[in-house]
CSV table of C-alpha atoms in Angstrom, one decimal:
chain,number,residue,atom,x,y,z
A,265,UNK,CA,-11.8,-9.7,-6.4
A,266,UNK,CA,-12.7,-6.0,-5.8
A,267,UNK,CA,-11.1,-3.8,-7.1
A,268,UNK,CA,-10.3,0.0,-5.4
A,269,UNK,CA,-8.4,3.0,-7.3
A,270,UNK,CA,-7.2,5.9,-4.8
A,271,UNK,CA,-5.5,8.6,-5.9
A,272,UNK,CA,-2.1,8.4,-4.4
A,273,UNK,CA,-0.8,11.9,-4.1
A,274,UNK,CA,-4.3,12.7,-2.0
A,275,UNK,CA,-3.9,9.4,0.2
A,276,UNK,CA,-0.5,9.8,1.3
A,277,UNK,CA,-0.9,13.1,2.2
A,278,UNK,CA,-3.8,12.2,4.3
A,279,UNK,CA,-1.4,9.7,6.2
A,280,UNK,CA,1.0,12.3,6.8
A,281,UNK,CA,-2.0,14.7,8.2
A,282,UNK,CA,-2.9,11.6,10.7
A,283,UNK,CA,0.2,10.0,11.4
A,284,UNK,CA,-0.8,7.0,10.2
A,285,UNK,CA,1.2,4.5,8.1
A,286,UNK,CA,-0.4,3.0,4.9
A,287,UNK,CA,0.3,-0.4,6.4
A,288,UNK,CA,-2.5,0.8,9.5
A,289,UNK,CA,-4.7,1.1,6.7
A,290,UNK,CA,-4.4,-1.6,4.6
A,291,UNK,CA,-4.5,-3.4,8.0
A,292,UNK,CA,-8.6,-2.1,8.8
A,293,UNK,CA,-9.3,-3.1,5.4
A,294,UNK,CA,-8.8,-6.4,5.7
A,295,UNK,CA,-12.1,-8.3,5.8
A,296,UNK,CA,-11.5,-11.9,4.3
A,297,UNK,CA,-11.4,-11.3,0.7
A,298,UNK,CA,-8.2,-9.9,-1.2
A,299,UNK,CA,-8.8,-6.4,-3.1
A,300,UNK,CA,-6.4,-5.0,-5.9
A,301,UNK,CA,-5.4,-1.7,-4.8
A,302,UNK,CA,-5.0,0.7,-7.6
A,303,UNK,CA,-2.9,3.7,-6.6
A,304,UNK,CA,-3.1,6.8,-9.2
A,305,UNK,CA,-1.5,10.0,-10.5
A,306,UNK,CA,-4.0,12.8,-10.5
A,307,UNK,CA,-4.1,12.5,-14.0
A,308,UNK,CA,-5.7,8.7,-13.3
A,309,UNK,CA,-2.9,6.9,-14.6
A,310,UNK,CA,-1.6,4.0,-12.8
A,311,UNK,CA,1.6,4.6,-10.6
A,312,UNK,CA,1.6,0.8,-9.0
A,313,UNK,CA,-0.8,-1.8,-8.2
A,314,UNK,CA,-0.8,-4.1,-4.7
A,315,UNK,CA,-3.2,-7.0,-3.8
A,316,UNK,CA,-4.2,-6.2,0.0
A,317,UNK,CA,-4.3,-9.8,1.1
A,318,UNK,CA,-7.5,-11.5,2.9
A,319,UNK,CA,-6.0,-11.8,6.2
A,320,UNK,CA,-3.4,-10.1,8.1
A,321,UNK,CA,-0.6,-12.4,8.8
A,322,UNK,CA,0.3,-12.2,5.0
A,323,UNK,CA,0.4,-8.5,4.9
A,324,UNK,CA,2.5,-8.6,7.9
A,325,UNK,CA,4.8,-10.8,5.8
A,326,UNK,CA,4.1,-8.1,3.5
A,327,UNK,CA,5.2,-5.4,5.0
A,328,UNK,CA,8.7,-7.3,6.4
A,329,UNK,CA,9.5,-7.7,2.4
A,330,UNK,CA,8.7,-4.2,1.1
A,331,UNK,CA,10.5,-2.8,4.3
A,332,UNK,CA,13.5,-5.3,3.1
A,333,UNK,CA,13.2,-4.1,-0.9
A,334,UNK,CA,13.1,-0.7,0.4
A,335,UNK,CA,16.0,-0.6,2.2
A,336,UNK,CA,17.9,-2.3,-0.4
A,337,UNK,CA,17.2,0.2,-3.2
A,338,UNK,CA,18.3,3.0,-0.7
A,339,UNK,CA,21.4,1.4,0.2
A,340,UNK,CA,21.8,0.9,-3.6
A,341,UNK,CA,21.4,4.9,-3.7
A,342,UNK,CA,24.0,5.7,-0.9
């Protein structure tokens, strides 16, 4: 499995400059073989990990349970 290590501050910044969502991204990554995604602090340790998945009916699936998890811990907040 490959492995790829972005720095997290620098990439979501660079989705909010393009209007994009990370989920577009993750999306033209796809190419039939899963990757770890390493996402990191500036300082290059690791905030969270995710394994981009080889095609892109699971990482729809994906999506629909982080978007789910999300909501919940903000509704936990409220």
């Amino acid at each position: 499995m490959k492995t790829i290590e972005i720095k997290a501050d620098q990439f979501f910044e660079i989705l909010k400059l393009r209007g994009a969502s990370m989920w577009e991204i993750f999306s033209q990554m796809i190419d039939g073989e899963e990757k770890e995604i390493i996402f990191l602090t500036e300082e290059n340790a690791v905030l969270f990990n995710y394994i981009l998945p080889s095609d892109k009916e699971k990482l729809e699936k994906d999506k629909q349970e982080f978007s789910k998890q999300f909501s919940e811990k903000l509704s936990e907040l409220n």
